[in-house]
């Protein structure tokens, strides 16, 4: 007897949609052998049905109306790969209400509207797969939600935006300027529709919202995540960081701090020998410390057509298997975290080490004024470099500090920046992987 297929409809035939379709169609037989039943890509909906996406589809598969997929009683799984908030949200809710399981790569939507979507899925007993929403090809959602379920996670440090890592890597290794590195990342299909999401840390914050919620049992808290991007990083800071033995990375951090958790995105100095410091180009990596396993590093491509398509297909296969075994909505039972009661600590209350670059006049007494103010806020200097000699002109004075409280640092810097001997706003970066 012919085995009944699982029917799939994709909405959005862009970078990820095309990658997903390529895997589903080119590996149809292999997937059937692995799963034990066929999966059929019944329709793909996109506004533009003429553009070449690098794959040939059978007649009638590509349509221009998402409604035909959402209302087709034969479609079991709707795959939303159009991006954006509206109408993606309405499409997903409609699919759920129609009893369809959903797969999405849309971290912006989940981070901001996830509560409503997961609630609807629970009520309608359907699955939501979102592996592709964080770190592209790296199966980190499965790891945090399922594989590490027997662990209490203490910290997660990650590079989870390929575009900004690509830019920082190019700036570090080739001295390329910010704008041309961004342009290249956009051409390669890594950047979001709005690239400010990548370079201002917003895309990382979307992803960290999802990870932190799964790892620490906190509600989706996108608005509470401190988010700072890479646009103010200069070649000078990259060079000084290297002289002190550090690399600058846009880091997503979620870590337990007593009864609180720190959840933040910012450019971070990491010692050269930290495993995450060696993650370059468009690659993503997530470093997890948990009680039973100890440290683990997950590494791979975080964006792009085929790597992201691979994550989407893994969700489709999981859900298809659940449907076939009568366990549909199995993923729902593990992906809505029980609330742990942990609170997200305000950025002013974090404690970390800092890199400070002052632009200060090169004249006697300057250093003692700066260090005096730092000392009065309990900030202790670990090491220092001053470059150049320009009598009575501003030169960069760079310091690394021991651990200090952010609130103290902000107050000290605001006093220092008002001194007449300081010519520009002081640049500061947080440092991880050392004494803290
Ligand atoms: P693209 O812009 O390449 O593709 C989106 C596609 O959806 C476009 O072809 C667009 O058509 C189409 N579309 C827009 N509105 C509709 C609609 N109403 N009905 C049908 N089709 C529509 O985006 P990506 O593939 O890069 O991203 C898709 C999702 O995956 C996003 O949520 C993104 O954040 C996420 N993601 C992307 C990754 C990547 O590497 N690119 C990695 C991980 C996640 P048109 O262009 O004609 O408007
Ligand atoms: N714009 C994202 C990135 C795509 O650069 O990582 C993957 O989510």
CSV table of C-alpha atoms and ligand atoms in Angstrom, one decimal:
chain,number,residue,atom,x,y,z
A,1,UNK,CA,0.0,0.0,0.0
A,2,UNK,CA,1.3,3.5,-0.9
A,3,UNK,CA,2.3,5.4,2.3
A,4,UNK,CA,0.4,8.7,2.8
A,5,UNK,CA,2.6,11.7,2.3
A,6,UNK,CA,3.1,14.7,4.5
A,7,UNK,CA,2.3,17.8,2.5
A,8,UNK,CA,4.2,21.0,2.8
A,9,UNK,CA,3.5,24.6,1.7
A,10,UNK,CA,6.2,27.3,1.8
A,11,UNK,CA,5.3,31.0,1.9
A,12,UNK,CA,8.3,33.1,0.7
A,13,UNK,CA,10.6,31.9,-2.0
A,14,UNK,CA,13.6,34.1,-1.2
A,15,UNK,CA,17.0,33.0,0.1
A,16,UNK,CA,15.8,30.6,2.8
A,17,UNK,CA,12.7,29.5,0.9
A,18,UNK,CA,14.8,28.5,-2.1
A,19,UNK,CA,17.3,26.6,0.0
A,20,UNK,CA,14.5,24.7,1.8
A,21,UNK,CA,12.9,23.8,-1.6
A,22,UNK,CA,16.2,22.7,-3.0
A,23,UNK,CA,16.8,20.3,-0.1
A,24,UNK,CA,13.2,19.0,-0.1
A,25,UNK,CA,13.2,18.3,-3.8
A,26,UNK,CA,16.8,17.2,-4.5
A,27,UNK,CA,16.8,14.9,-1.4
A,28,UNK,CA,13.2,13.7,-1.7
A,29,UNK,CA,14.2,10.0,-2.0
A,30,UNK,CA,16.9,10.2,0.7
A,31,UNK,CA,14.5,11.9,3.1
A,32,UNK,CA,11.8,9.2,2.4
A,33,UNK,CA,14.3,6.5,3.1
A,34,UNK,CA,15.4,8.1,6.3
A,35,UNK,CA,11.9,9.0,7.6
A,36,UNK,CA,10.0,6.0,6.2
A,37,UNK,CA,7.3,8.1,4.5
A,38,UNK,CA,7.3,10.6,1.6
A,39,UNK,CA,7.1,14.4,2.1
A,40,UNK,CA,5.6,16.4,-0.8
A,41,UNK,CA,6.3,20.1,-1.4
A,42,UNK,CA,2.8,20.9,-2.7
A,43,UNK,CA,3.1,24.6,-3.1
A,44,UNK,CA,5.3,27.6,-2.7
A,45,UNK,CA,3.8,31.0,-2.6
A,46,UNK,CA,5.7,34.2,-3.4
A,47,UNK,CA,4.6,37.6,-4.7
A,48,UNK,CA,7.0,37.3,-7.6
A,49,UNK,CA,6.6,34.0,-9.5
A,50,UNK,CA,8.9,35.0,-12.4
A,51,UNK,CA,12.3,35.5,-10.8
A,52,UNK,CA,14.8,32.7,-11.2
A,53,UNK,CA,15.5,31.1,-7.8
A,54,UNK,CA,18.0,28.5,-9.2
A,55,UNK,CA,15.6,25.6,-9.0
A,56,UNK,CA,13.1,24.1,-11.5
A,57,UNK,CA,9.6,23.4,-10.1
A,58,UNK,CA,6.8,21.3,-11.6
A,59,UNK,CA,4.0,23.3,-13.1
A,60,UNK,CA,1.5,24.6,-10.6
A,61,UNK,CA,3.8,24.4,-7.6
A,62,UNK,CA,4.7,28.1,-7.5
A,63,UNK,CA,1.7,30.3,-6.9
A,64,UNK,CA,1.3,34.0,-6.0
A,65,UNK,CA,-1.3,33.6,-3.2
A,66,UNK,CA,-0.4,32.5,0.3
A,67,UNK,CA,-4.1,32.0,1.1
A,68,UNK,CA,-4.2,29.0,-1.2
A,69,UNK,CA,-1.7,27.3,1.1
A,70,UNK,CA,-3.2,28.5,4.4
A,71,UNK,CA,-6.7,27.2,3.4
A,72,UNK,CA,-5.6,24.0,1.6
A,73,UNK,CA,-7.0,21.1,3.7
A,74,UNK,CA,-4.3,18.8,2.2
A,75,UNK,CA,-1.4,20.8,3.6
A,76,UNK,CA,-0.1,19.6,6.9
A,77,UNK,CA,2.8,21.9,7.5
A,78,UNK,CA,3.0,25.6,6.6
A,79,UNK,CA,6.6,27.0,6.3
A,80,UNK,CA,6.7,30.8,6.8
A,81,UNK,CA,9.9,32.1,5.1
A,82,UNK,CA,8.7,35.6,4.0
A,83,UNK,CA,10.1,37.4,7.1
A,84,UNK,CA,8.8,40.7,8.7
A,85,UNK,CA,6.0,41.0,11.2
A,86,UNK,CA,2.9,41.7,9.1
A,87,UNK,CA,1.4,39.8,7.4
A,88,UNK,CA,3.7,36.9,8.6
A,89,UNK,CA,2.0,36.9,12.0
A,90,UNK,CA,-1.5,36.9,10.6
A,91,UNK,CA,-0.5,34.1,8.2
A,92,UNK,CA,0.9,32.0,11.0
A,93,UNK,CA,-2.1,32.5,13.2
A,94,UNK,CA,-4.4,31.6,10.4
A,95,UNK,CA,-2.4,28.4,9.7
A,96,UNK,CA,-2.6,27.5,13.4
A,97,UNK,CA,-6.3,28.1,13.5
A,98,UNK,CA,-6.7,25.9,10.4
A,99,UNK,CA,-5.0,23.1,12.4
A,100,UNK,CA,-1.7,23.3,10.5
A,101,UNK,CA,1.7,22.9,12.0
A,102,UNK,CA,4.1,25.7,11.4
A,103,UNK,CA,7.8,26.1,10.7
A,104,UNK,CA,9.4,29.5,10.7
A,105,UNK,CA,12.8,31.1,10.6
A,106,UNK,CA,11.4,34.5,11.6
A,107,UNK,CA,13.2,35.4,14.8
A,108,UNK,CA,12.0,39.0,14.6
A,109,UNK,CA,8.4,37.8,14.8
A,110,UNK,CA,9.0,35.2,17.5
A,111,UNK,CA,11.0,37.6,19.7
A,112,UNK,CA,8.3,40.3,19.6
A,113,UNK,CA,5.0,38.4,19.1
A,114,UNK,CA,6.1,34.9,20.2
A,115,UNK,CA,3.8,34.7,23.2
A,116,UNK,CA,0.6,35.0,21.1
A,117,UNK,CA,1.9,32.6,18.5
A,118,UNK,CA,2.9,29.9,21.0
A,119,UNK,CA,-0.3,30.4,22.9
A,120,UNK,CA,-2.4,29.9,19.8
A,121,UNK,CA,-0.3,26.8,18.9
A,122,UNK,CA,-0.9,25.3,22.4
A,123,UNK,CA,-4.6,25.9,22.2
A,124,UNK,CA,-4.8,24.4,18.8
A,125,UNK,CA,-2.5,21.5,19.6
A,126,UNK,CA,-0.1,22.1,16.7
A,127,UNK,CA,3.7,22.3,16.6
A,128,UNK,CA,5.9,25.4,15.9
A,129,UNK,CA,9.3,24.6,14.6
A,130,UNK,CA,11.9,27.4,14.8
A,131,UNK,CA,15.3,25.8,14.6
A,132,UNK,CA,16.4,28.2,11.8
A,133,UNK,CA,15.5,31.3,13.8
A,134,UNK,CA,18.7,31.1,15.9
A,135,UNK,CA,22.2,30.5,14.5
A,136,UNK,CA,21.1,29.2,11.1
A,137,UNK,CA,22.5,25.7,10.6
A,138,UNK,CA,23.5,25.0,14.2
A,139,UNK,CA,20.9,22.9,15.9
A,140,UNK,CA,21.0,25.0,19.0
A,141,UNK,CA,17.2,25.1,19.7
A,142,UNK,CA,17.2,21.3,19.8
A,143,UNK,CA,20.3,21.3,22.0
A,144,UNK,CA,19.0,23.8,24.6
A,145,UNK,CA,15.4,22.5,24.6
A,146,UNK,CA,16.0,18.8,24.4
A,147,UNK,CA,19.6,17.6,24.6
A,148,UNK,CA,20.5,19.6,27.7
A,149,UNK,CA,17.2,19.2,29.5
A,150,UNK,CA,19.0,17.4,32.3
A,151,UNK,CA,21.3,20.4,32.9
A,152,UNK,CA,21.0,23.7,34.6
A,153,UNK,CA,22.6,26.1,32.2
A,154,UNK,CA,24.9,28.7,33.8
A,155,UNK,CA,25.8,30.7,30.8
A,156,UNK,CA,25.5,31.1,27.1
A,157,UNK,CA,28.0,33.2,25.1
A,158,UNK,CA,27.4,33.4,21.4
A,159,UNK,CA,28.2,35.0,18.1
A,160,UNK,CA,24.7,34.7,16.6
A,161,UNK,CA,24.8,37.3,13.8
A,162,UNK,CA,26.9,36.3,10.8
A,163,UNK,CA,26.8,39.7,9.1
A,164,UNK,CA,28.3,41.6,12.0
A,165,UNK,CA,30.9,38.9,12.6
A,166,UNK,CA,31.8,39.0,8.9
A,167,UNK,CA,32.2,42.8,9.1
A,168,UNK,CA,34.4,42.7,12.3
A,169,UNK,CA,36.5,39.9,10.8
A,170,UNK,CA,37.1,41.8,7.6
A,171,UNK,CA,37.9,44.9,9.5
A,172,UNK,CA,40.4,43.0,11.8
A,173,UNK,CA,42.1,40.8,9.2
A,174,UNK,CA,42.0,42.9,6.0
A,175,UNK,CA,41.6,46.5,7.3
A,176,UNK,CA,38.5,46.8,5.1
A,177,UNK,CA,36.1,49.6,6.0
A,178,UNK,CA,32.7,49.0,7.6
A,179,UNK,CA,30.6,50.0,4.6
A,180,UNK,CA,32.3,47.7,2.0
A,181,UNK,CA,32.3,44.7,4.4
A,182,UNK,CA,28.5,45.3,4.9
A,183,UNK,CA,27.9,45.5,1.2
A,184,UNK,CA,29.7,42.2,0.6
A,185,UNK,CA,27.6,40.5,3.4
A,186,UNK,CA,24.4,41.8,1.8
A,187,UNK,CA,25.4,40.5,-1.6
A,188,UNK,CA,26.1,37.0,-0.1
A,189,UNK,CA,22.5,36.9,1.3
A,190,UNK,CA,23.5,37.0,5.0
A,191,UNK,CA,22.1,40.4,5.9
A,192,UNK,CA,18.5,41.1,7.1
A,193,UNK,CA,16.1,43.1,4.9
A,194,UNK,CA,17.0,46.0,7.1
A,195,UNK,CA,20.7,45.7,7.7
A,196,UNK,CA,20.6,48.0,10.7
A,197,UNK,CA,19.1,44.9,12.5
A,198,UNK,CA,22.4,43.2,11.9
A,199,UNK,CA,24.9,46.0,12.7
A,200,UNK,CA,22.9,47.5,15.6
A,201,UNK,CA,22.6,44.2,17.4
A,202,UNK,CA,18.8,43.9,17.0
A,203,UNK,CA,19.0,40.6,15.1
A,204,UNK,CA,21.2,39.2,17.8
A,205,UNK,CA,18.8,40.4,20.4
A,206,UNK,CA,15.9,38.7,18.6
A,207,UNK,CA,17.8,35.4,18.7
A,208,UNK,CA,19.0,35.9,22.3
A,209,UNK,CA,15.4,36.5,23.4
A,210,UNK,CA,14.5,33.0,22.1
A,211,UNK,CA,17.7,31.3,23.5
A,212,UNK,CA,17.5,33.0,26.9
A,213,UNK,CA,13.8,32.0,27.3
A,214,UNK,CA,14.5,28.4,26.5
A,215,UNK,CA,17.7,28.2,28.6
A,216,UNK,CA,16.6,30.1,31.7
A,217,UNK,CA,12.8,29.7,31.7
A,218,UNK,CA,12.1,33.4,31.4
A,219,UNK,CA,9.3,35.0,29.3
A,220,UNK,CA,10.3,36.3,25.9
A,221,UNK,CA,11.9,39.7,26.9
A,222,UNK,CA,13.2,41.4,23.8
A,223,UNK,CA,12.5,44.8,25.2
A,224,UNK,CA,14.5,44.1,28.3
A,225,UNK,CA,17.7,43.0,26.5
A,226,UNK,CA,20.4,45.6,26.5
A,227,UNK,CA,21.4,46.0,22.9
A,228,UNK,CA,24.4,47.8,21.4
A,229,UNK,CA,25.8,47.2,17.9
A,230,UNK,CA,29.1,47.5,16.2
A,231,UNK,CA,28.8,50.8,14.3
A,232,UNK,CA,31.0,52.7,16.7
A,233,UNK,CA,33.9,50.2,16.6
A,234,UNK,CA,37.0,51.9,15.0
A,235,UNK,CA,40.1,50.3,13.4
A,236,UNK,CA,42.0,52.1,16.3
A,237,UNK,CA,40.0,50.0,18.9
A,238,UNK,CA,40.6,46.8,17.0
A,239,UNK,CA,44.3,47.6,16.9
A,240,UNK,CA,44.5,48.4,20.7
A,241,UNK,CA,42.5,45.3,21.5
A,242,UNK,CA,45.0,43.2,19.6
A,243,UNK,CA,47.9,44.9,21.5
A,244,UNK,CA,46.3,43.9,24.8
A,245,UNK,CA,45.7,40.3,23.4
A,246,UNK,CA,42.0,40.6,22.7
A,247,UNK,CA,39.6,40.4,19.7
A,248,UNK,CA,36.4,42.4,19.4
A,249,UNK,CA,33.3,40.3,18.8
A,250,UNK,CA,29.6,41.2,18.8
A,251,UNK,CA,28.6,38.9,21.7
A,252,UNK,CA,25.2,37.7,22.8
A,253,UNK,CA,25.4,36.9,26.5
A,254,UNK,CA,22.9,35.2,28.8
A,255,UNK,CA,24.3,34.2,32.1
A,256,UNK,CA,23.1,33.5,35.6
A,257,UNK,CA,24.1,36.0,38.3
A,258,UNK,CA,22.6,34.9,41.6
A,259,UNK,CA,18.9,35.3,41.4
A,260,UNK,CA,19.1,37.4,38.3
A,261,UNK,CA,20.3,36.8,34.7
A,262,UNK,CA,22.4,39.1,32.6
A,263,UNK,CA,21.0,39.1,29.0
A,264,UNK,CA,22.8,41.5,26.8
A,265,UNK,CA,24.2,42.2,23.3
A,266,UNK,CA,27.3,44.4,22.8
A,267,UNK,CA,30.7,44.5,21.2
A,268,UNK,CA,32.9,42.6,23.6
A,269,UNK,CA,36.6,42.1,24.0
A,270,UNK,CA,37.6,38.4,24.3
A,271,UNK,CA,41.1,37.1,25.0
A,272,UNK,CA,42.7,35.7,21.8
A,273,UNK,CA,42.7,32.2,23.2
A,274,UNK,CA,39.0,32.1,24.0
A,275,UNK,CA,37.3,29.6,21.7
A,276,UNK,CA,34.8,32.2,20.6
A,277,UNK,CA,37.5,34.6,19.6
A,278,UNK,CA,38.6,32.3,16.9
A,279,UNK,CA,35.2,32.3,15.2
A,280,UNK,CA,35.5,34.3,12.0
A,281,UNK,CA,33.6,35.4,8.9
A,282,UNK,CA,30.0,34.5,8.7
A,283,UNK,CA,30.3,31.7,11.2
A,284,UNK,CA,28.3,31.6,14.4
A,285,UNK,CA,29.3,29.8,17.6
A,286,UNK,CA,27.6,29.3,20.9
A,287,UNK,CA,29.5,28.4,24.1
A,288,UNK,CA,27.4,26.9,26.8
A,289,UNK,CA,28.4,26.2,30.4
A,290,UNK,CA,26.0,23.9,32.3
A,291,UNK,CA,26.3,21.8,35.4
A,292,UNK,CA,26.2,18.2,34.1
A,293,UNK,CA,28.0,18.6,30.8
A,294,UNK,CA,30.6,21.3,31.6
A,295,UNK,CA,31.5,23.6,28.7
A,296,UNK,CA,30.4,22.9,25.1
A,297,UNK,CA,30.9,24.8,21.9
A,298,UNK,CA,28.6,24.7,19.0
A,299,UNK,CA,29.9,26.1,15.7
A,300,UNK,CA,28.7,26.4,12.2
A,301,UNK,CA,27.2,28.6,9.5
A,302,UNK,CA,24.6,30.9,10.9
A,303,UNK,CA,23.1,32.2,7.7
A,304,UNK,CA,22.7,31.6,4.0
A,305,UNK,CA,20.5,29.7,1.7
A,306,UNK,CA,21.5,26.0,2.2
A,307,UNK,CA,22.6,26.2,5.9
A,308,UNK,CA,19.4,27.8,6.9
A,309,UNK,CA,17.4,25.6,4.6
A,310,UNK,CA,18.9,22.6,6.4
A,311,UNK,CA,17.6,23.8,9.8
A,312,UNK,CA,14.1,24.4,8.3
A,313,UNK,CA,14.1,20.9,6.8
A,314,UNK,CA,15.1,19.4,10.2
A,315,UNK,CA,12.0,21.0,11.8
A,316,UNK,CA,9.8,19.8,8.9
A,317,UNK,CA,11.1,16.3,9.3
A,318,UNK,CA,10.6,16.4,13.1
A,319,UNK,CA,7.0,17.6,12.8
A,320,UNK,CA,6.3,15.2,10.0
A,321,UNK,CA,7.5,12.3,12.2
A,322,UNK,CA,5.3,13.6,15.1
A,323,UNK,CA,2.3,13.6,12.8
A,324,UNK,CA,3.0,10.1,11.6
A,325,UNK,CA,3.5,8.7,15.2
A,326,UNK,CA,0.4,10.6,16.5
A,327,UNK,CA,2.6,12.8,18.7
A,328,UNK,CA,1.7,16.0,16.9
A,329,UNK,CA,2.3,19.0,19.3
A,330,UNK,CA,5.1,17.1,21.0
A,331,UNK,CA,7.4,20.0,20.5
A,332,UNK,CA,5.0,22.4,22.2
A,333,UNK,CA,5.3,20.4,25.4
A,334,UNK,CA,9.0,21.2,25.6
A,335,UNK,CA,9.4,24.6,23.9
A,336,UNK,CA,7.3,26.8,26.2
A,337,UNK,CA,9.6,27.3,29.2
A,338,UNK,CA,8.2,27.0,32.6
A,339,UNK,CA,8.7,30.3,34.3
A,340,UNK,CA,11.8,30.0,36.6
A,341,UNK,CA,11.2,33.3,38.4
A,342,UNK,CA,14.7,34.6,37.3
A,343,UNK,CA,14.8,38.3,36.6
A,344,UNK,CA,16.7,40.1,33.9
A,345,UNK,CA,19.3,42.4,35.6
A,346,UNK,CA,19.5,46.0,34.4
A,347,UNK,CA,22.6,46.9,32.5
A,348,UNK,CA,23.6,49.4,35.2
A,349,UNK,CA,23.9,46.6,37.7
A,350,UNK,CA,26.2,44.3,35.8
A,351,UNK,CA,29.8,43.8,36.8
A,352,UNK,CA,32.5,43.4,34.2
A,353,UNK,CA,36.0,44.4,33.2
A,354,UNK,CA,36.4,47.3,30.8
A,355,UNK,CA,38.5,48.7,28.0
A,356,UNK,CA,38.7,52.5,28.0
A,357,UNK,CA,40.1,54.8,25.3
A,358,UNK,CA,40.4,58.4,26.4
A,359,UNK,CA,41.4,61.2,24.0
A,360,UNK,CA,43.4,63.2,26.4
A,361,UNK,CA,45.9,66.1,26.2
A,362,UNK,CA,49.5,65.0,26.5
A,363,UNK,CA,50.6,67.1,29.4
A,364,UNK,CA,51.6,66.6,33.1
A,365,UNK,CA,48.9,65.6,35.6
A,366,UNK,CA,46.4,64.3,33.0
A,367,UNK,CA,46.7,60.6,34.0
A,368,UNK,CA,46.4,61.3,37.7
A,369,UNK,CA,43.2,63.3,37.1
A,370,UNK,CA,41.7,60.4,35.1
A,371,UNK,CA,42.8,57.7,37.4
A,372,UNK,CA,41.7,59.8,40.5
A,373,UNK,CA,38.2,59.9,39.2
A,374,UNK,CA,38.2,56.2,38.3
A,375,UNK,CA,39.5,55.4,41.8
A,376,UNK,CA,36.8,57.5,43.5
A,377,UNK,CA,34.2,55.2,41.8
A,378,UNK,CA,36.1,52.1,43.0
A,379,UNK,CA,37.4,51.3,39.5
A,380,UNK,CA,40.9,49.8,39.5
A,381,UNK,CA,43.2,50.0,36.5
A,382,UNK,CA,44.9,46.7,35.4
A,383,UNK,CA,47.1,48.0,32.5
A,384,UNK,CA,47.6,51.0,30.3
A,385,UNK,CA,49.1,52.2,27.0
A,386,UNK,CA,49.6,55.7,25.8
A,387,UNK,CA,50.5,56.1,22.1
A,388,UNK,CA,52.3,59.0,20.5
A,389,UNK,CA,53.7,62.2,21.9
A,390,UNK,CA,51.9,65.4,20.9
A,391,UNK,CA,52.6,68.1,23.4
A,392,UNK,CA,49.4,69.9,24.4
A,393,UNK,CA,47.4,67.8,21.8
A,394,UNK,CA,45.1,64.9,22.3
A,395,UNK,CA,46.5,61.4,22.2
A,396,UNK,CA,44.7,58.0,22.8
A,397,UNK,CA,45.2,56.8,26.4
A,398,UNK,CA,44.0,53.2,26.7
A,399,UNK,CA,43.3,51.4,29.9
A,400,UNK,CA,42.1,47.9,30.9
A,401,UNK,CA,40.3,47.8,34.2
A,402,UNK,CA,39.6,45.1,36.8
A,403,UNK,CA,35.9,44.2,37.4
A,404,UNK,CA,33.7,47.2,38.1
A,405,UNK,CA,30.0,48.0,38.3
A,406,UNK,CA,28.5,49.5,35.1
A,407,UNK,CA,26.7,52.2,37.0
A,408,UNK,CA,30.0,53.4,38.6
A,409,UNK,CA,31.7,53.3,35.2
A,410,UNK,CA,29.1,55.4,33.5
A,411,UNK,CA,29.2,58.0,36.3
A,412,UNK,CA,33.0,58.1,36.3
A,413,UNK,CA,33.2,58.5,32.5
A,414,UNK,CA,30.6,61.2,32.5
A,415,UNK,CA,32.8,63.2,34.9
A,416,UNK,CA,36.0,62.5,33.0
A,417,UNK,CA,34.4,63.5,29.7
A,418,UNK,CA,33.6,66.9,31.2
A,419,UNK,CA,37.3,67.6,32.0
A,420,UNK,CA,38.9,70.2,29.7
A,421,UNK,CA,41.9,67.9,29.1
A,422,UNK,CA,39.6,65.3,27.4
A,423,UNK,CA,38.7,66.2,23.8
A,424,UNK,CA,36.2,63.4,22.8
A,425,UNK,CA,33.7,61.1,24.4
A,426,UNK,CA,35.5,58.2,25.9
A,427,UNK,CA,35.2,54.9,24.1
A,428,UNK,CA,34.5,51.9,26.4
A,429,UNK,CA,34.0,48.2,25.7
A,430,UNK,CA,33.1,45.4,28.1
A,431,UNK,CA,35.6,42.6,28.4
A,432,UNK,CA,34.6,38.9,29.0
A,433,UNK,CA,36.5,35.7,29.5
A,434,UNK,CA,39.0,37.1,31.9
A,435,UNK,CA,38.6,37.5,35.7
A,436,UNK,CA,34.7,37.8,35.4
B,1,LIG,P1,14.1,37.0,1.4
B,1,LIG,O1,13.8,38.5,1.4
B,1,LIG,O2,15.3,36.5,0.6
B,1,LIG,O3,12.8,36.2,1.0
B,1,LIG,C1,11.5,36.5,1.4
B,1,LIG,C2,10.6,36.2,0.3
B,1,LIG,O4,9.3,36.3,0.7
B,1,LIG,C3,10.8,37.1,-0.9
B,1,LIG,O5,10.9,36.4,-2.1
B,1,LIG,C4,9.5,37.9,-0.9
B,1,LIG,O6,9.0,38.3,-2.1
B,1,LIG,C5,8.5,36.9,-0.3
B,1,LIG,N1,7.3,37.5,0.3
B,1,LIG,C6,7.2,38.7,1.0
B,1,LIG,N2,5.9,38.9,1.3
B,1,LIG,C7,5.2,37.8,0.8
B,1,LIG,C8,3.8,37.5,0.8
B,1,LIG,N3,2.9,38.3,1.4
B,1,LIG,N4,3.4,36.3,0.2
B,1,LIG,C9,4.4,35.5,-0.3
B,1,LIG,N5,5.7,35.8,-0.4
B,1,LIG,C10,6.1,37.0,0.2
B,1,LIG,O7,14.3,36.7,3.0
B,1,LIG,P2,15.2,35.5,3.6
B,1,LIG,O8,14.9,34.2,2.8
B,1,LIG,O9,16.6,35.9,3.7
B,1,LIG,O10,14.6,35.4,5.0
B,1,LIG,C11,13.4,34.8,5.3
B,1,LIG,C12,13.2,34.6,6.8
B,1,LIG,O11,14.3,33.8,7.3
B,1,LIG,C13,13.3,35.9,7.6
B,1,LIG,O12,12.5,35.8,8.7
B,1,LIG,C14,14.8,35.9,8.0
B,1,LIG,O13,15.0,36.7,9.2
B,1,LIG,C15,15.0,34.5,8.3
B,1,LIG,N6,16.4,34.0,8.2
B,1,LIG,C16,17.2,34.3,7.2
B,1,LIG,C17,18.5,33.8,7.1
B,1,LIG,C18,19.3,34.1,5.9
B,1,LIG,O14,20.5,33.6,5.9
B,1,LIG,N7,18.9,34.9,4.9
B,1,LIG,C19,19.0,33.0,8.1
B,1,LIG,C20,18.1,32.7,9.2
B,1,LIG,C21,16.8,33.2,9.3
B,1,LIG,P3,9.5,39.7,-2.8
B,1,LIG,O15,11.0,39.7,-2.7
B,1,LIG,O16,9.0,39.5,-4.2
B,1,LIG,O17,8.9,40.8,-2.0
B,2,LIG,N1,21.1,38.4,9.2
B,2,LIG,C1,21.4,37.3,9.9
B,2,LIG,C2,22.8,37.1,10.1
B,2,LIG,C3,20.8,36.1,9.1
B,2,LIG,O1,23.6,37.8,9.5
B,2,LIG,O2,23.2,36.3,11.0
B,2,LIG,C4,20.8,34.8,10.0
B,2,LIG,O3,19.8,34.9,11.0
